[in-house]
PDB file of C-alpha atoms and ligand atoms in Angstrom:
ATOM      1  CA  MET J  24      -0.071  -0.264   0.155  1.00 88.00           C
ATOM      2  CA  PRO J  25       1.430   3.619  -0.893  1.00 96.00           C
ATOM      3  CA  ARG J  26       1.911   5.475   1.889  1.00 98.00           C
ATOM      4  CA  VAL J  27      -0.815   8.466   2.077  1.00 98.00           C
ATOM      5  CA  ALA J  28       0.043  12.120   1.476  1.00 99.00           C
ATOM      6  CA  LEU J  29      -2.234  15.273   2.225  1.00 99.00           C
ATOM      7  CA  VAL J  30      -1.809  18.896   0.618  1.00 99.00           C
ATOM      8  CA  THR J  31      -3.513  21.789   2.164  1.00 99.00           C
ATOM      9  CA  GLY J  32      -4.351  24.227  -0.588  1.00 98.00           C
ATOM     10  CA  GLY J  33      -3.104  21.382  -2.505  1.00 98.00           C
ATOM     11  CA  THR J  34      -5.425  22.356  -6.131  1.00 98.00           C
ATOM     12  CA  ARG J  35      -4.238  25.337  -6.952  1.00 97.00           C
ATOM     13  CA  GLY J  36      -0.288  27.059  -7.442  1.00 97.00           C
ATOM     14  CA  ILE J  37       2.500  25.541  -5.525  1.00 98.00           C
ATOM     15  CA  GLY J  38       0.564  23.360  -3.892  1.00 98.00           C
ATOM     16  CA  ALA J  39      -0.956  21.900  -7.296  1.00 98.00           C
ATOM     17  CA  ALA J  40       2.437  21.061  -7.799  1.00 98.00           C
ATOM     18  CA  ILE J  41       3.474  19.510  -4.973  1.00 99.00           C
ATOM     19  CA  SER J  42       0.361  17.206  -5.014  1.00 99.00           C
ATOM     20  CA  LYS J  43       1.274  16.169  -8.647  1.00 98.00           C
ATOM     21  CA  ALA J  44       4.861  15.427  -7.972  1.00 99.00           C
ATOM     22  CA  LEU J  45       4.216  13.444  -4.839  1.00 98.00           C
ATOM     23  CA  LYS J  46       1.099  11.238  -6.662  1.00 98.00           C
ATOM     24  CA  ALA J  47       4.353  10.897  -9.600  1.00 98.00           C
ATOM     25  CA  ALA J  48       6.632   9.445  -6.539  1.00 98.00           C
ATOM     26  CA  GLY J  49       3.854   7.399  -5.670  1.00 98.00           C
ATOM     27  CA  TYR J  50       1.694   8.295  -3.023  1.00 98.00           C
ATOM     28  CA  ALA J  51      -1.863   8.297  -2.364  1.00 98.00           C
ATOM     29  CA  VAL J  52      -2.311  12.008  -2.102  1.00 99.00           C
ATOM     30  CA  ALA J  53      -5.337  14.045  -1.089  1.00 99.00           C
ATOM     31  CA  ALA J  54      -5.464  17.266  -1.621  1.00 99.00           C
ATOM     32  CA  ASN J  55      -7.294  19.711   0.263  1.00 99.00           C
ATOM     33  CA  TYR J  56      -8.488  23.493  -0.439  1.00 98.00           C
ATOM     34  CA  ALA J  57     -10.700  26.234   0.415  1.00 98.00           C
ATOM     35  CA  GLY J  58     -13.746  27.395  -1.473  1.00 97.00           C
ATOM     36  CA  ASN J  59     -12.499  27.592  -5.065  1.00 98.00           C
ATOM     37  CA  ASP J  60     -14.456  24.947  -6.492  1.00 98.00           C
ATOM     38  CA  GLU J  61     -14.071  25.386 -10.033  1.00 98.00           C
ATOM     39  CA  ALA J  62      -9.979  25.453  -9.251  1.00 98.00           C
ATOM     40  CA  ALA J  63     -10.307  22.292  -7.371  1.00 98.00           C
ATOM     41  CA  ASN J  64     -12.737  19.989 -10.419  1.00 98.00           C
ATOM     42  CA  ALA J  65      -9.885  21.119 -12.847  1.00 98.00           C
ATOM     43  CA  PHE J  66      -7.956  20.079 -10.785  1.00 98.00           C
ATOM     44  CA  LYS J  67      -9.001  16.691  -9.777  1.00 98.00           C
ATOM     45  CA  ALA J  68     -10.487  15.795 -13.709  1.00 98.00           C
ATOM     46  CA  GLU J  69      -6.675  16.724 -15.280  1.00 98.00           C
ATOM     47  CA  THR J  70      -4.574  15.289 -12.554  1.00 98.00           C
ATOM     48  CA  GLY J  71      -7.039  12.468 -10.752  1.00 98.00           C
ATOM     49  CA  ILE J  72      -6.114  13.053  -7.714  1.00 98.00           C
ATOM     50  CA  PRO J  73      -9.239  13.325  -4.886  1.00 98.00           C
ATOM     51  CA  VAL J  74     -10.001  16.765  -3.589  1.00 98.00           C
ATOM     52  CA  PHE J  75     -11.461  17.677   0.004  1.00 98.00           C
ATOM     53  CA  LYS J  76     -13.095  21.079   1.072  1.00 98.00           C
ATOM     54  CA  TRP J  77     -12.631  22.718   4.733  1.00 98.00           C
ATOM     55  CA  SER J  78     -10.976  25.488   5.924  1.00 98.00           C
ATOM     56  CA  VAL J  79      -7.446  24.939   8.013  1.00 99.00           C
ATOM     57  CA  ALA J  80      -8.291  27.954   9.821  1.00 98.00           C
ATOM     58  CA  ASP J  81     -11.431  25.763  11.182  1.00 98.00           C
ATOM     59  CA  TYR J  82      -9.922  23.061  14.173  1.00 98.00           C
ATOM     60  CA  ASP J  83     -13.123  21.260  14.060  1.00 98.00           C
ATOM     61  CA  ALA J  84     -13.756  21.249   9.969  1.00 98.00           C
ATOM     62  CA  CYS J  85      -9.915  19.940  10.174  1.00 99.00           C
ATOM     63  CA  VAL J  86     -10.472  17.227  12.452  1.00 98.00           C
ATOM     64  CA  ALA J  87     -13.724  16.408  10.219  1.00 98.00           C
ATOM     65  CA  GLY J  88     -11.567  16.337   6.785  1.00 98.00           C
ATOM     66  CA  ILE J  89      -8.711  14.537   7.706  1.00 98.00           C
ATOM     67  CA  ARG J  90     -10.898  11.457   9.332  1.00 98.00           C
ATOM     68  CA  GLN J  91     -12.862  11.349   5.789  1.00 98.00           C
ATOM     69  CA  VAL J  92      -9.765  11.486   3.926  1.00 98.00           C
ATOM     70  CA  GLU J  93      -7.983   8.766   6.722  1.00 98.00           C
ATOM     71  CA  ALA J  94     -11.458   6.906   5.331  1.00 98.00           C
ATOM     72  CA  GLU J  95     -11.001   6.790   1.807  1.00 98.00           C
ATOM     73  CA  LEU J  96      -7.014   6.554   2.179  1.00 98.00           C
ATOM     74  CA  GLY J  97      -5.889   5.413   5.091  1.00 98.00           C
ATOM     75  CA  PRO J  98      -3.845   7.379   7.569  1.00 98.00           C
ATOM     76  CA  VAL J  99      -1.948  10.256   6.863  1.00 98.00           C
ATOM     77  CA  ASP J 100       1.931   9.683   7.144  1.00 98.00           C
ATOM     78  CA  ILE J 101       3.108  13.111   4.737  1.00 98.00           C
ATOM     79  CA  LEU J 102       1.296  16.260   5.588  1.00 99.00           C
ATOM     80  CA  VAL J 103       2.356  18.784   3.910  1.00 99.00           C
ATOM     81  CA  ASN J 104       0.896  22.293   5.063  1.00 99.00           C
ATOM     82  CA  ASN J 105       0.883  24.436   2.275  1.00 98.00           C
ATOM     83  CA  ALA J 106      -2.395  26.507   2.360  1.00 98.00           C
ATOM     84  CA  GLY J 107      -1.876  29.706   2.992  1.00 96.00           C
ATOM     85  CA  ILE J 108      -3.393  33.653   2.481  1.00 95.00           C
ATOM     86  CA  THR J 109      -1.656  37.021   2.296  1.00 94.00           C
ATOM     87  CA  ARG J 110      -4.015  40.509   3.766  1.00 96.00           C
ATOM     88  CA  ASP J 111      -1.369  42.754   2.996  1.00 95.00           C
ATOM     89  CA  ALA J 112      -1.169  46.432   4.484  1.00 96.00           C
ATOM     90  CA  MET J 113       1.096  49.035   5.570  1.00 97.00           C
ATOM     91  CA  PHE J 114       0.431  48.013  10.177  1.00 98.00           C
ATOM     92  CA  HIS J 115      -0.722  51.594  10.274  1.00 98.00           C
ATOM     93  CA  ARG J 116      -3.662  50.603   8.058  1.00 98.00           C
ATOM     94  CA  MET J 117      -3.788  46.999   9.246  1.00 98.00           C
ATOM     95  CA  THR J 118      -7.282  46.013  10.732  1.00 98.00           C
ATOM     96  CA  PRO J 119      -7.533  43.226  13.023  1.00 98.00           C
ATOM     97  CA  ALA J 120      -9.486  41.485  10.944  1.00 98.00           C
ATOM     98  CA  GLN J 121      -6.507  41.555   8.561  1.00 98.00           C
ATOM     99  CA  TRP J 122      -4.220  40.052  11.422  1.00 98.00           C
ATOM    100  CA  ARG J 123      -6.800  37.894  12.199  1.00 98.00           C
ATOM    101  CA  GLU J 124      -7.749  35.980   9.001  1.00 98.00           C
ATOM    102  CA  VAL J 125      -4.021  35.574   8.207  1.00 98.00           C
ATOM    103  CA  ILE J 126      -2.698  33.951  11.473  1.00 98.00           C
ATOM    104  CA  ASP J 127      -5.882  32.269  11.663  1.00 98.00           C
ATOM    105  CA  THR J 128      -5.322  30.289   8.098  1.00 98.00           C
ATOM    106  CA  ASN J 129      -0.628  30.709   8.216  1.00 98.00           C
ATOM    107  CA  LEU J 130      -0.207  29.548  11.440  1.00 98.00           C
ATOM    108  CA  ASN J 131      -3.212  28.246  13.509  1.00 99.00           C
ATOM    109  CA  GLY J 132      -4.141  26.028  10.369  1.00 99.00           C
ATOM    110  CA  VAL J 133      -0.940  24.803  10.962  1.00 99.00           C
ATOM    111  CA  PHE J 134      -1.567  23.566  14.100  1.00 99.00           C
ATOM    112  CA  ASN J 135      -5.334  22.528  12.788  1.00 99.00           C
ATOM    113  CA  MET J 136      -3.839  20.075  10.428  1.00 99.00           C
ATOM    114  CA  THR J 137      -1.147  19.188  12.177  1.00 99.00           C
ATOM    115  CA  HIS J 138      -2.456  18.260  15.844  1.00 98.00           C
ATOM    116  CA  PRO J 139      -4.958  15.153  14.575  1.00 98.00           C
ATOM    117  CA  VAL J 140      -2.643  13.717  12.442  1.00 98.00           C
ATOM    118  CA  TRP J 141       0.170  13.323  15.566  1.00 98.00           C
ATOM    119  CA  ASN J 142      -0.780  11.249  18.018  1.00 98.00           C
ATOM    120  CA  GLY J 143      -1.358   8.076  14.586  1.00 98.00           C
ATOM    121  CA  MET J 144       2.314   9.186  13.619  1.00 98.00           C
ATOM    122  CA  ARG J 145       3.658   8.642  16.999  1.00 98.00           C
ATOM    123  CA  GLU J 146       1.557   5.225  17.465  1.00 98.00           C
ATOM    124  CA  ARG J 147       2.593   3.723  13.579  1.00 98.00           C
ATOM    125  CA  LYS J 148       6.233   5.372  14.091  1.00 98.00           C
ATOM    126  CA  PHE J 149       6.722   7.282  10.818  1.00 98.00           C
ATOM    127  CA  GLY J 150       5.331  10.818  10.149  1.00 98.00           C
ATOM    128  CA  ARG J 151       7.076  13.189   8.191  1.00 98.00           C
ATOM    129  CA  ILE J 152       5.835  17.261   8.391  1.00 98.00           C
ATOM    130  CA  ILE J 153       6.350  19.469   6.245  1.00 99.00           C
ATOM    131  CA  GLN J 154       5.265  23.559   6.513  1.00 98.00           C
ATOM    132  CA  ILE J 155       5.194  25.800   3.035  1.00 98.00           C
ATOM    133  CA  SER J 156       6.717  28.879   4.785  1.00 98.00           C
ATOM    134  CA  SER J 157       8.529  32.029   3.272  1.00 98.00           C
ATOM    135  CA  ILE J 158      11.373  34.352   2.786  1.00 97.00           C
ATOM    136  CA  ASN J 159       9.138  36.830   4.396  1.00 97.00           C
ATOM    137  CA  GLY J 160       9.018  34.969   7.493  1.00 98.00           C
ATOM    138  CA  GLN J 161      12.799  34.541   7.905  1.00 98.00           C
ATOM    139  CA  LYS J 162      13.848  38.535   6.872  1.00 97.00           C
ATOM    140  CA  GLY J 163      10.096  40.588   7.160  1.00 97.00           C
ATOM    141  CA  GLN J 164       8.506  42.643   4.764  1.00 95.00           C
ATOM    142  CA  ALA J 165       7.027  45.962   5.098  1.00 95.00           C
ATOM    143  CA  GLY J 166       3.422  45.761   4.464  1.00 96.00           C
ATOM    144  CA  GLN J 167       2.797  42.106   5.472  1.00 97.00           C
ATOM    145  CA  ALA J 168       2.957  41.976   9.163  1.00 98.00           C
ATOM    146  CA  ASN J 169       0.653  39.848   9.859  1.00 98.00           C
ATOM    147  CA  TYR J 170       1.947  37.310   7.129  1.00 98.00           C
ATOM    148  CA  SER J 171       5.934  37.713   8.173  1.00 98.00           C
ATOM    149  CA  ALA J 172       4.788  37.025  11.568  1.00 99.00           C
ATOM    150  CA  ALA J 173       2.418  33.485  10.731  1.00 98.00           C
ATOM    151  CA  LYS J 174       5.336  32.463   8.731  1.00 98.00           C
ATOM    152  CA  ALA J 175       8.159  32.630  11.019  1.00 98.00           C
ATOM    153  CA  GLY J 176       5.677  31.307  14.018  1.00 98.00           C
ATOM    154  CA  ASP J 177       5.759  28.298  11.719  1.00 98.00           C
ATOM    155  CA  ILE J 178       9.334  28.028  12.111  1.00 98.00           C
ATOM    156  CA  GLY J 179       9.312  28.060  15.451  1.00 98.00           C
ATOM    157  CA  PHE J 180       6.625  25.625  15.687  1.00 98.00           C
ATOM    158  CA  THR J 181       8.974  23.339  13.384  1.00 98.00           C
ATOM    159  CA  LYS J 182      11.571  23.018  15.328  1.00 98.00           C
ATOM    160  CA  ALA J 183       9.610  22.808  18.784  1.00 98.00           C
ATOM    161  CA  LEU J 184       7.876  19.813  17.321  1.00 98.00           C
ATOM    162  CA  ALA J 185      10.799  18.321  15.070  1.00 99.00           C
ATOM    163  CA  GLN J 186      12.196  18.026  18.904  1.00 98.00           C
ATOM    164  CA  GLU J 187       9.113  15.840  20.376  1.00 98.00           C
ATOM    165  CA  GLY J 188       8.998  13.601  16.410  1.00 98.00           C
ATOM    166  CA  ALA J 189      12.822  12.640  17.012  1.00 98.00           C
ATOM    167  CA  ARG J 190      12.768   9.573  18.690  1.00 97.00           C
ATOM    168  CA  LEU J 191       9.835   8.720  16.981  1.00 98.00           C
ATOM    169  CA  GLY J 192      10.182   8.331  13.680  1.00 98.00           C
ATOM    170  CA  ILE J 193       8.420  11.848  12.691  1.00 98.00           C
ATOM    171  CA  THR J 194      10.631  14.435  11.153  1.00 99.00           C
ATOM    172  CA  VAL J 195       9.777  18.203  10.933  1.00 99.00           C
ATOM    173  CA  ASN J 196      10.764  20.860   8.286  1.00 99.00           C
ATOM    174  CA  VAL J 197      10.211  24.031   6.193  1.00 98.00           C
ATOM    175  CA  ILE J 198      10.539  25.154   3.271  1.00 98.00           C
ATOM    176  CA  ALA J 199      10.800  29.156   2.990  1.00 98.00           C
ATOM    177  CA  PRO J 200      10.255  29.394  -0.956  1.00 98.00           C
ATOM    178  CA  GLY J 201      10.867  32.909  -2.622  1.00 97.00           C
ATOM    179  CA  TYR J 202       9.288  34.549  -5.135  1.00 95.00           C
ATOM    180  CA  ILE J 203       7.466  31.601  -7.364  1.00 97.00           C
ATOM    181  CA  ALA J 204       5.444  32.068 -10.450  1.00 95.00           C
ATOM    182  CA  THR J 205       1.902  31.476  -9.377  1.00 92.00           C
ATOM    183  CA  GLU J 206      -0.987  33.467 -10.476  1.00 83.00           C
ATOM    184  CA  MET J 207      -0.340  35.725  -7.597  1.00 74.00           C
ATOM    185  CA  VAL J 208       3.068  36.718  -8.353  1.00 82.00           C
ATOM    186  CA  LYS J 209       2.626  36.418 -12.056  1.00 78.00           C
ATOM    187  CA  ALA J 210      -0.181  39.378 -11.769  1.00 79.00           C
ATOM    188  CA  ILE J 211       2.145  41.899 -10.511  1.00 82.00           C
ATOM    189  CA  ASP J 212       2.308  44.035 -13.212  1.00 87.00           C
ATOM    190  CA  GLU J 213       5.666  43.621 -16.116  1.00 89.00           C
ATOM    191  CA  LYS J 214       7.255  46.916 -14.709  1.00 92.00           C
ATOM    192  CA  VAL J 215       7.726  46.460 -11.364  1.00 87.00           C
ATOM    193  CA  LEU J 216       8.577  42.383 -11.679  1.00 89.00           C
ATOM    194  CA  ASN J 217      11.510  43.052 -14.145  1.00 92.00           C
ATOM    195  CA  GLU J 218      12.470  46.506 -12.326  1.00 94.00           C
ATOM    196  CA  ARG J 219      11.890  46.381  -8.908  1.00 91.00           C
ATOM    197  CA  ILE J 220      11.558  42.320  -7.639  1.00 91.00           C
ATOM    198  CA  LEU J 221      13.990  40.166 -10.596  1.00 95.00           C
ATOM    199  CA  PRO J 222      16.906  42.140  -9.419  1.00 96.00           C
ATOM    200  CA  LEU J 223      16.777  41.672  -5.875  1.00 96.00           C
ATOM    201  CA  ILE J 224      17.701  37.844  -6.780  1.00 98.00           C
ATOM    202  CA  PRO J 225      20.669  36.361  -7.616  1.00 98.00           C
ATOM    203  CA  VAL J 226      19.462  33.703  -9.995  1.00 98.00           C
ATOM    204  CA  GLY J 227      17.716  36.296 -11.655  1.00 96.00           C
ATOM    205  CA  ARG J 228      14.335  34.564 -12.536  1.00 96.00           C
ATOM    206  CA  LEU J 229      11.172  33.503 -10.139  1.00 96.00           C
ATOM    207  CA  GLY J 230      11.535  29.706  -8.997  1.00 97.00           C
ATOM    208  CA  LEU J 231       8.660  27.205 -10.245  1.00 97.00           C
ATOM    209  CA  PRO J 232       5.930  25.833  -8.255  1.00 98.00           C
ATOM    210  CA  GLU J 233       7.922  21.883  -9.269  1.00 98.00           C
ATOM    211  CA  GLU J 234      10.884  23.363  -8.178  1.00 98.00           C
ATOM    212  CA  ILE J 235       9.052  23.603  -4.197  1.00 98.00           C
ATOM    213  CA  ALA J 236       7.448  20.235  -4.795  1.00 98.00           C
ATOM    214  CA  ARG J 237      10.757  18.756  -5.504  1.00 98.00           C
ATOM    215  CA  ALA J 238      12.159  19.693  -2.862  1.00 98.00           C
ATOM    216  CA  VAL J 239       9.034  18.326  -0.462  1.00 99.00           C
ATOM    217  CA  VAL J 240       9.331  14.968  -2.085  1.00 98.00           C
ATOM    218  CA  PHE J 241      12.964  14.643  -1.106  1.00 98.00           C
ATOM    219  CA  LEU J 242      11.739  15.702   2.765  1.00 98.00           C
ATOM    220  CA  ALA J 243       8.974  13.008   2.496  1.00 98.00           C
ATOM    221  CA  SER J 244      10.949  10.174   1.616  1.00 98.00           C
ATOM    222  CA  GLU J 245      12.856   7.560   3.685  1.00 96.00           C
ATOM    223  CA  GLU J 246      16.377   8.622   3.311  1.00 97.00           C
ATOM    224  CA  ALA J 247      15.758  12.121   4.537  1.00 98.00           C
ATOM    225  CA  ALA J 248      15.301  10.523   8.166  1.00 98.00           C
ATOM    226  CA  PHE J 249      18.350  12.516   9.421  1.00 98.00           C
ATOM    227  CA  ILE J 250      16.919  15.663   7.924  1.00 98.00           C
ATOM    228  CA  THR J 251      14.527  17.770  10.897  1.00 98.00           C
ATOM    229  CA  GLY J 252      14.082  20.814  12.607  1.00 98.00           C
ATOM    230  CA  ALA J 253      15.241  22.357   9.268  1.00 98.00           C
ATOM    231  CA  THR J 254      14.219  25.189   6.946  1.00 98.00           C
ATOM    232  CA  LEU J 255      14.928  24.937   3.524  1.00 98.00           C
ATOM    233  CA  ALA J 256      15.452  28.539   1.688  1.00 98.00           C
ATOM    234  CA  ILE J 257      14.608  28.204  -1.924  1.00 98.00           C
ATOM    235  CA  ASN J 258      14.888  31.949  -3.430  1.00 98.00           C
ATOM    236  CA  GLY J 259      17.138  31.424  -6.093  1.00 98.00           C
ATOM    237  CA  GLY J 260      19.773  33.153  -3.418  1.00 98.00           C
ATOM    238  CA  GLN J 261      18.016  36.182  -2.201  1.00 98.00           C
ATOM    239  CA  TYR J 262      18.063  36.051   1.209  1.00 98.00           C
ATOM    240  CA  MET J 263      20.710  33.731   2.606  1.00 96.00           C
ATOM    241  CA  ALA J 264      19.551  32.842   6.857  1.00 85.00           C
TER     242      ALA J 264
HETATM  243  N1  LIG A 327       3.688  32.658  -4.989  1.00 73.25           N
HETATM  244  C1  LIG A 327       4.567  32.896  -3.785  1.00 73.25           C
HETATM  245  O1  LIG A 327       5.868  33.706  -4.407  1.00 73.25           O
HETATM  246  C2  LIG A 327       5.156  32.169  -2.520  1.00 73.25           C
HETATM  247  C3  LIG A 327       6.204  32.262  -1.931  1.00 73.25           C
HETATM  248  C4  LIG A 327       6.342  31.902  -0.188  1.00 73.25           C
HETATM  249  C5  LIG A 327       5.672  31.079   0.075  1.00 73.25           C
HETATM  250  N2  LIG A 327       4.408  31.332  -0.496  1.00 73.25           N
HETATM  251  C6  LIG A 327       3.582  29.999  -0.060  1.00 73.25           C
HETATM  252  O2  LIG A 327       3.129  29.157  -0.806  1.00 73.25           O
HETATM  253  C7  LIG A 327       1.612  28.486  -0.048  1.00 73.25           C
HETATM  254  C8  LIG A 327       0.800  28.285  -1.726  1.00 73.25           C
HETATM  255  O3  LIG A 327       0.844  29.713  -2.018  1.00 73.25           O
HETATM  256  P1  LIG A 327       0.564  29.671  -3.584  1.00 73.25           P
HETATM  257  O4  LIG A 327       0.721  31.163  -4.064  1.00 73.25           O
HETATM  258  O5  LIG A 327       0.695  28.729  -4.160  1.00 73.25           O
HETATM  259  O6  LIG A 327      -0.890  30.475  -3.320  1.00 73.25           O
HETATM  260  P2  LIG A 327      -2.633  30.311  -4.080  1.00 73.25           P
HETATM  261  O7  LIG A 327      -2.118  30.249  -5.418  1.00 73.25           O
HETATM  262  O8  LIG A 327      -3.111  31.315  -3.845  1.00 73.25           O
HETATM  263  O9  LIG A 327      -2.912  29.272  -4.071  1.00 73.25           O
HETATM  264  C9  LIG A 327      -3.936  28.529  -2.504  1.00 73.25           C
HETATM  265  C10 LIG A 327      -4.298  27.528  -1.948  1.00 73.25           C
HETATM  266  O10 LIG A 327      -4.742  27.817  -0.578  1.00 73.25           O
HETATM  267  C11 LIG A 327      -5.769  27.246  -0.462  1.00 73.25           C
HETATM  268  N3  LIG A 327      -6.600  27.777   0.943  1.00 73.25           N
HETATM  269  C12 LIG A 327      -6.310  29.084   1.281  1.00 73.25           C
HETATM  270  N4  LIG A 327      -6.742  29.349   2.238  1.00 73.25           N
HETATM  271  C13 LIG A 327      -7.427  28.434   2.629  1.00 73.25           C
HETATM  272  C14 LIG A 327      -8.206  27.343   3.828  1.00 73.25           C
HETATM  273  N5  LIG A 327      -8.133  28.401   4.741  1.00 73.25           N
HETATM  274  N6  LIG A 327      -8.295  26.334   4.251  1.00 73.25           N
HETATM  275  C15 LIG A 327      -7.896  24.937   2.542  1.00 73.25           C
HETATM  276  N7  LIG A 327      -7.087  26.118   2.006  1.00 73.25           N
HETATM  277  C16 LIG A 327      -7.130  27.335   1.864  1.00 73.25           C
HETATM  278  C17 LIG A 327      -6.406  27.880  -1.879  1.00 73.25           C
HETATM  279  O11 LIG A 327      -7.820  27.232  -1.847  1.00 73.25           O
HETATM  280  P3  LIG A 327      -8.543  27.838  -3.020  1.00 73.25           P
HETATM  281  O12 LIG A 327      -8.384  27.328  -4.556  1.00 73.25           O
HETATM  282  O13 LIG A 327     -10.248  27.087  -2.238  1.00 73.25           O
HETATM  283  O14 LIG A 327      -8.928  29.092  -2.833  1.00 73.25           O
HETATM  284  C18 LIG A 327      -5.502  26.985  -2.665  1.00 73.25           C
HETATM  285  O15 LIG A 327      -5.470  26.084  -2.754  1.00 73.25           O
HETATM  286  C19 LIG A 327       1.410  29.445   0.881  1.00 73.25           C
HETATM  287  O16 LIG A 327       1.134  28.900   2.173  1.00 73.25           O
HETATM  288  C20 LIG A 327       2.574  30.788   0.681  1.00 73.25           C
HETATM  289  O17 LIG A 327       2.122  31.845   1.258  1.00 73.25           O
HETATM  290  C21 LIG A 327       4.289  31.597  -1.966  1.00 73.25           C
END
């Protein structure tokens, strides 16, 4: 039986590339999403990967959703916490709602998804938990106090949990992507992209979703058993922590 991998936000952008790469590597993959049924159905039709709709910001919904995934595919051995949102604003204009929404999805969502699968991984003495954080959680970014706080929180969470899982065969790691060519980033004005963003990236281009996905497949593998608590920067040299 193939191991089961669950990818949050796994139907679009980086998450879709991760879902596809894990399937190609032989895992039984489940892709979660929040609300864009059209994108999720198109993804399912294209890939044959089953999709499951719930918000990672809602703990009870995560428990119920994971139960459904496990009933259909089997126990979750690999969890990729990829779902994320932005609600950018300079801090003097940031509303409590913008703060809360980002923390609820990008940080509390990681707790909400990891907590229900943790005991099963402990019992089976195997698990791979991979957070998709961000370069902006490492270096901070003006206009993203909420996002930077949540993504830095994901890194702290990972380092703590890695210590708890280490003797139980569970690794916990973070990937911190830089600018990746998803719809969100491709929507940036071409002049801004060419004159203000690309000059910051020594490699001279945006990253590809597949370049993040490849690293996830590696961290999910048996061979990556000695890597835990690590933050893997995939940012074209833009920030070297
Ligand atoms: N793109 C970049 O350059 C970049 C750089 C650094 C880090 N990241 C991080 O990488 C991850 C993926 O980013 P992306 O650019 O691929 O994003 P994206 O294209 O906007 O896709 C986001 C995915 O997350 C899902 N999602 C959002 N809120 C959710 C919730 N509450 N519950 C469940 N699923 C939810 C979305 O579902 P729906 O389709 O239903 O909306 C969608 O599938 C995020 O954590 C982001 O912060 C991205």
